[in-house]
Coordinates of C-alpha atoms in Angstrom, one line a residue:
M1 CA 50.6 -22.1 -29.1
M2 CA 47.0 -21.2 -27.8
G3 CA 47.0 -17.8 -26.3
G4 CA 50.7 -17.1 -27.5
V5 CA 51.6 -19.9 -24.8
T6 CA 55.3 -21.3 -24.9
Q7 CA 57.6 -22.2 -22.1
L8 CA 61.1 -21.4 -21.0
R9 CA 61.5 -21.7 -17.3
R10 CA 59.8 -21.1 -13.8
I11 CA 61.1 -20.0 -10.5
V12 CA 60.3 -22.8 -7.9
A13 CA 59.3 -21.9 -4.4
G14 CA 60.4 -18.5 -4.4
L15 CA 64.0 -19.6 -4.7
V16 CA 66.2 -18.3 -7.4
P17 CA 69.1 -20.6 -7.9
V18 CA 72.2 -19.6 -9.7
I19 CA 75.2 -21.4 -10.9
A20 CA 77.9 -20.7 -8.6
L21 CA 81.3 -21.5 -10.3
F22 CA 84.2 -21.2 -8.0
A23 CA 86.7 -19.7 -10.2
G24 CA 90.5 -20.0 -9.9
T25 CA 93.3 -20.9 -11.6
A26 CA 94.7 -24.5 -11.6
P27 CA 96.7 -26.3 -14.1
A28 CA 94.3 -28.6 -16.0
H29 CA 96.2 -32.3 -15.5
A30 CA 93.3 -34.2 -13.9
D31 CA 89.7 -35.3 -14.2
L32 CA 87.0 -32.6 -14.1
K33 CA 84.0 -33.1 -11.5
L34 CA 80.7 -31.2 -10.9
C35 CA 79.4 -31.0 -7.4
N36 CA 75.8 -30.4 -6.9
R37 CA 75.1 -27.9 -3.8
M38 CA 71.6 -27.0 -5.0
S39 CA 68.1 -28.5 -3.5
Y40 CA 67.3 -29.9 -7.0
V41 CA 68.5 -33.2 -8.9
I42 CA 70.2 -31.5 -11.9
E43 CA 71.4 -32.7 -15.2
A44 CA 74.4 -31.1 -17.0
A45 CA 75.8 -30.6 -20.1
I46 CA 79.5 -29.7 -21.0
G47 CA 81.1 -27.9 -23.9
I48 CA 84.6 -28.5 -24.9
D49 CA 85.9 -25.6 -26.8
D50 CA 89.5 -26.4 -28.3
K51 CA 90.7 -23.8 -31.0
S52 CA 88.4 -24.1 -33.9
A53 CA 86.6 -27.3 -32.9
T54 CA 83.5 -27.2 -30.1
A55 CA 82.0 -30.3 -28.9
T56 CA 79.1 -30.9 -26.4
R57 CA 78.5 -33.9 -24.3
G58 CA 75.4 -34.8 -21.6
W59 CA 73.4 -35.3 -19.9
F60 CA 75.4 -35.9 -16.5
R61 CA 72.6 -36.5 -13.6
I62 CA 73.8 -35.4 -10.2
D63 CA 71.9 -35.5 -7.0
P64 CA 72.1 -32.9 -4.3
A65 CA 75.4 -33.1 -2.2
A66 CA 76.8 -35.5 -5.1
C67 CA 79.8 -35.0 -7.4
R68 CA 80.2 -36.6 -10.9
V69 CA 83.4 -36.8 -13.1
V70 CA 82.6 -35.4 -16.5
L71 CA 85.9 -35.4 -18.2
Q72 CA 88.7 -37.7 -17.4
G73 CA 92.5 -37.3 -18.3
T74 CA 94.6 -34.4 -19.0
L75 CA 92.3 -31.2 -19.9
T76 CA 93.7 -29.3 -22.9
A77 CA 90.5 -27.4 -24.0
D78 CA 90.9 -23.7 -24.3
R79 CA 87.6 -23.2 -22.6
I80 CA 85.1 -25.6 -20.7
L81 CA 81.5 -24.6 -20.9
L82 CA 78.3 -25.8 -18.8
N83 CA 74.7 -25.9 -19.3
A84 CA 72.5 -27.3 -16.3
R85 CA 68.8 -28.1 -15.9
A86 CA 66.6 -29.3 -13.5
L87 CA 64.7 -32.5 -13.8
G88 CA 61.1 -32.2 -14.9
V89 CA 59.4 -33.2 -11.7
Y90 CA 60.2 -29.6 -10.5
G91 CA 58.0 -28.2 -13.1
T92 CA 60.4 -26.2 -15.6
S93 CA 64.2 -25.6 -14.9
P94 CA 64.5 -23.3 -12.0
L95 CA 68.0 -22.6 -13.2
P96 CA 68.5 -19.3 -15.0
Q97 CA 69.4 -20.4 -18.5
N98 CA 72.1 -17.9 -19.6
G99 CA 75.5 -17.7 -21.1
S100 CA 77.8 -16.2 -23.4
D101 CA 77.9 -19.1 -25.8
T102 CA 75.3 -20.9 -27.7
L103 CA 75.7 -24.8 -28.3
C104 CA 73.8 -27.6 -29.6
V105 CA 72.4 -30.3 -27.0
A106 CA 69.8 -33.3 -27.5
S107 CA 66.8 -34.1 -25.3
D108 CA 68.5 -37.7 -24.3
N109 CA 72.2 -38.6 -23.7
F110 CA 74.3 -37.2 -26.6
V111 CA 77.7 -36.4 -27.9
I112 CA 78.0 -33.7 -30.6
A113 CA 81.3 -33.0 -32.3
A114 CA 80.4 -29.9 -34.0
A115 CA 78.3 -28.1 -31.4
R116 CA 77.9 -24.5 -33.1
Q117 CA 75.6 -25.6 -36.0
C118 CA 72.8 -27.5 -34.6
R119 CA 71.3 -30.4 -36.9
T120 CA 67.7 -32.4 -36.9
G121 CA 67.1 -33.6 -33.4
Q122 CA 69.6 -30.8 -32.0
T123 CA 68.6 -27.6 -30.0
P124 CA 70.4 -24.4 -29.3
A125 CA 71.3 -23.8 -25.4
P126 CA 73.3 -21.1 -23.5
F127 CA 76.4 -22.3 -21.9
T128 CA 78.6 -20.6 -19.6
Q129 CA 82.5 -20.8 -19.1
I130 CA 83.6 -22.1 -16.1
N131 CA 86.9 -22.0 -14.4
P132 CA 87.4 -24.7 -12.1
T133 CA 89.7 -25.0 -8.9
R134 CA 91.9 -28.0 -7.7
A135 CA 90.4 -30.0 -5.0
D136 CA 92.2 -31.9 -2.3
D137 CA 92.2 -35.2 -4.1
G138 CA 93.9 -33.7 -7.1
N139 CA 90.8 -33.3 -9.4
L140 CA 89.5 -30.1 -10.9
V141 CA 86.1 -29.1 -9.4
A142 CA 83.4 -26.7 -10.0
Y143 CA 80.5 -26.3 -7.7
L144 CA 76.7 -25.6 -8.5
A145 CA 75.1 -23.6 -6.0
E146 CA 72.0 -21.4 -5.3
D147 CA 71.6 -18.2 -3.2
S148 CA 70.9 -19.9 0.1
E149 CA 74.7 -21.2 -0.3
Y150 CA 74.1 -24.7 1.3
D151 CA 76.6 -26.8 2.1
D152 CA 76.5 -30.5 1.4
D153 CA 74.5 -31.8 4.4
Q154 CA 72.1 -28.5 4.0
A155 CA 71.8 -29.3 0.3
R156 CA 70.8 -32.9 0.6
L157 CA 68.3 -32.0 3.1
A158 CA 66.9 -29.2 1.3
G159 CA 66.5 -31.6 -1.9
I160 CA 64.7 -34.1 0.1
Q161 CA 62.2 -31.5 1.7
R162 CA 61.5 -30.1 -2.0
L163 CA 60.7 -33.7 -3.4
L164 CA 58.7 -34.7 -0.2
V165 CA 56.5 -31.2 -0.8
I166 CA 56.1 -32.1 -4.4
A167 CA 55.1 -35.6 -3.4
G168 CA 52.4 -34.1 -1.0
F169 CA 54.1 -34.3 2.2
D170 CA 54.6 -31.3 4.2
A171 CA 58.0 -30.7 4.7
S172 CA 57.9 -26.9 4.2
P173 CA 59.9 -24.5 4.5
I174 CA 62.5 -25.7 2.2
D175 CA 65.5 -24.5 4.2
G176 CA 68.0 -27.6 4.7
V177 CA 67.2 -27.5 8.5
D178 CA 66.3 -30.4 9.8
G179 CA 63.2 -30.6 12.6
P180 CA 60.2 -32.5 13.9
K181 CA 58.1 -31.5 10.7
T182 CA 60.6 -32.8 8.1
Q183 CA 61.3 -36.0 10.1
A184 CA 57.4 -36.4 10.4
A185 CA 57.0 -35.9 6.5
L186 CA 60.0 -38.3 5.6
A187 CA 58.7 -41.1 8.0
A188 CA 55.1 -40.8 6.3
F189 CA 56.8 -41.1 2.8
L190 CA 58.9 -44.1 3.9
K191 CA 56.1 -45.8 5.3
S192 CA 53.8 -45.0 2.2
R193 CA 56.3 -46.8 -0.1
G194 CA 57.2 -49.8 2.5
L195 CA 60.7 -48.5 2.9
A196 CA 62.7 -48.8 6.1
P197 CA 63.4 -45.7 8.1
D198 CA 67.3 -46.0 7.2
F199 CA 66.6 -46.1 3.5
A200 CA 66.9 -42.3 3.4
Q201 CA 70.6 -42.6 3.7
S202 CA 70.6 -45.0 0.6
P203 CA 72.6 -43.8 -2.7
N204 CA 69.5 -44.7 -4.4
F205 CA 67.1 -42.6 -2.4
F206 CA 66.7 -39.6 -4.6
T207 CA 66.0 -41.9 -7.5
T208 CA 63.2 -43.6 -5.5
M209 CA 61.8 -40.2 -4.6
V210 CA 61.9 -38.9 -8.3
E211 CA 60.0 -42.1 -9.2
A212 CA 57.6 -41.4 -6.4
V213 CA 56.5 -38.0 -7.7
Q214 CA 56.5 -39.3 -11.4
A215 CA 53.7 -41.8 -10.3
P216 CA 49.7 -41.0 -10.1
S217 CA 48.9 -40.3 -6.2
S218 CA 45.6 -40.8 -4.7
A219 CA 46.1 -37.2 -2.9
G220 CA 46.2 -33.8 -4.8
L221 CA 46.3 -33.2 -8.6
T222 CA 48.3 -35.4 -10.8
W223 CA 49.3 -34.8 -14.7
C224 CA 50.0 -38.1 -16.5
N225 CA 51.4 -37.7 -19.9
D226 CA 50.2 -40.5 -22.2
T227 CA 51.2 -38.9 -25.5
P228 CA 54.7 -39.3 -27.4
H229 CA 55.5 -35.6 -26.8
K230 CA 56.7 -33.2 -24.3
V231 CA 53.8 -31.7 -22.3
M232 CA 53.9 -28.1 -20.7
A233 CA 51.2 -27.7 -17.9
A234 CA 50.0 -24.9 -15.7
V235 CA 47.7 -25.0 -12.6
G236 CA 45.2 -22.3 -11.0
T237 CA 44.2 -22.3 -7.4
D238 CA 41.4 -20.3 -5.9
D239 CA 41.4 -19.7 -2.0
G240 CA 38.3 -17.9 -1.8
K241 CA 39.8 -14.6 -2.2
T242 CA 42.6 -14.9 -4.8
V243 CA 43.0 -17.0 -8.1
V244 CA 46.6 -17.6 -8.9
S245 CA 47.8 -19.1 -12.0
R246 CA 51.3 -20.7 -12.1
G247 CA 53.3 -22.3 -14.7
W248 CA 55.2 -23.8 -16.5
Y249 CA 55.6 -27.6 -15.6
R250 CA 57.4 -29.9 -18.0
I251 CA 56.2 -33.5 -18.0
E252 CA 58.0 -36.0 -20.1
P253 CA 56.2 -38.6 -22.3
G254 CA 55.3 -41.7 -20.1
K255 CA 55.7 -39.7 -16.8
C256 CA 53.5 -38.1 -14.1
L257 CA 53.8 -34.9 -12.2
H258 CA 52.4 -33.4 -9.1
P259 CA 52.1 -29.5 -9.3
D260 CA 53.4 -27.9 -5.9
V261 CA 49.9 -27.0 -4.6
T262 CA 50.2 -25.9 -1.0
G263 CA 47.3 -25.5 1.6
Q264 CA 43.9 -26.3 0.9
P265 CA 42.7 -24.3 -2.4
R266 CA 38.8 -24.2 -2.8
R267 CA 39.2 -24.8 -6.4
L268 CA 41.9 -26.1 -8.9
F269 CA 42.2 -25.3 -12.6
S270 CA 44.6 -27.0 -15.0
F271 CA 45.8 -26.4 -18.6
A272 CA 48.3 -28.3 -20.7
E273 CA 49.6 -28.5 -24.4
A274 CA 52.0 -30.8 -26.1
V275 CA 54.9 -29.0 -27.5
D276 CA 57.9 -29.9 -29.8
A277 CA 61.8 -29.9 -29.2
E278 CA 61.7 -26.0 -29.9
N279 CA 58.5 -25.5 -27.7
R280 CA 56.2 -25.1 -30.4
T281 CA 52.8 -26.2 -29.9
I282 CA 52.0 -29.7 -31.6
R283 CA 48.9 -29.7 -33.9
F284 CA 46.8 -32.7 -34.4
K285 CA 44.4 -32.7 -37.3
D286 CA 45.1 -29.0 -37.7
K287 CA 44.4 -28.1 -34.4
P288 CA 46.3 -27.4 -31.3
L289 CA 47.1 -30.6 -29.3
N290 CA 46.2 -29.1 -25.7
W291 CA 43.9 -29.7 -22.6
G292 CA 41.9 -26.8 -21.2
G293 CA 38.6 -25.6 -20.4
D294 CA 36.4 -22.3 -20.2
S295 CA 37.8 -20.8 -17.1
Q296 CA 40.0 -17.6 -18.4
L297 CA 43.2 -17.4 -16.5
C298 CA 46.4 -15.3 -17.3
T299 CA 49.6 -16.8 -18.5
R300 CA 52.5 -15.7 -20.4
E301 CA 55.4 -17.6 -22.6
S302 CA 57.9 -17.6 -19.8
K303 CA 57.7 -18.6 -16.3
F304 CA 55.0 -17.1 -14.4
E305 CA 53.0 -16.7 -11.1
I306 CA 50.3 -14.4 -11.6
N307 CA 48.0 -13.2 -8.5
E308 CA 45.3 -11.0 -10.4
Q309 CA 43.3 -12.7 -13.5
S310 CA 41.5 -9.7 -14.7
E311 CA 42.4 -8.0 -18.2
C312 CA 45.2 -10.0 -19.0
G313 CA 45.8 -8.7 -22.3
N314 CA 45.9 -5.0 -20.8
R315 CA 48.9 -6.1 -18.6
G316 CA 50.8 -8.0 -21.1
F317 CA 49.5 -11.4 -20.5
S318 CA 47.8 -14.0 -22.8
T319 CA 44.3 -15.2 -21.7
T320 CA 44.0 -19.1 -21.4
G321 CA 41.3 -21.4 -21.1
F322 CA 41.7 -23.5 -18.1
A323 CA 39.7 -26.6 -17.0
A324 CA 38.1 -26.6 -13.5
V325 CA 39.2 -30.1 -11.7
D326 CA 36.9 -31.6 -9.4
M327 CA 38.8 -32.5 -6.2
S328 CA 35.8 -33.6 -4.1
S329 CA 37.3 -37.2 -4.0
G330 CA 40.6 -36.0 -2.4
G331 CA 42.6 -36.9 -5.4
K332 CA 42.6 -36.3 -9.1
T333 CA 44.5 -37.8 -11.9
L334 CA 44.4 -35.9 -15.3
R335 CA 45.9 -38.1 -18.2
F336 CA 46.8 -36.2 -21.3
A337 CA 46.4 -38.6 -24.2
M338 CA 46.2 -38.5 -28.1
P339 CA 42.8 -37.8 -29.5
R340 CA 41.1 -40.8 -31.2

């Protein structure tokens, strides 16, 4: 990759979410469901470890404050394991990806019968063992939570606030607490989409919000991926005093994404590159397929937010060429396309 750039994951908005799996002992005689008490729309994959065989299945999309059944019927497996990721609209996954087991997953919906030996189109991912508890309805349940320890109502509101901010509506801070600022941002978003005020209570509301932040916008910076490859991007902001570089953001093929730029920076910078399933830079005509420029900013392979841009190499960072973005018209869409 250019400048040694690869991508792992990124902490979003200063929050360090964790998967909280409320352990306990319960007989495995019911459906298993996952409940999301995070402020992110997540996708989950499960691993089923039964004696000498291990299978994986995913992805199960779960909105904030929602639950989803991921296994039905009597559970006879020796162990149940979990991997979870946030949607690409949040940048890279804010979930800490670690676990004692490495199992195979695929980029799209999948069922893998022998999940310890990855084949073409499959990649290894860390899975964590979970110990679900029995819920009041008789099902087994495992909760995904973050450090803020939201309840369901708070998780849903924080999830709405987070997507409003990404879409360019000021609903900060993202804290799950309702107030005039959040309500004003929500009303402005609904009006911009021609939606009724009560649409926010619709079960499809998060889907609508995710689609909104994956479409070009007339305000702020928008990245659009017109290639058949996954694109990883980083943004730089200059407020006149400090230049901050931040990444990585994952942009799926055919999708757009708005980096979460707050305030009114004087200048913006952008760098992006196409990567394969193993996060290796795609090469086109023997050159890295990337989109940058002459402004040298600091980056690193994993998630980063760097406030000082001098002597990148001496501080253990890579130096990467970003392009300056002309924001004089109030909004700018950068489209990443295959070279002719």
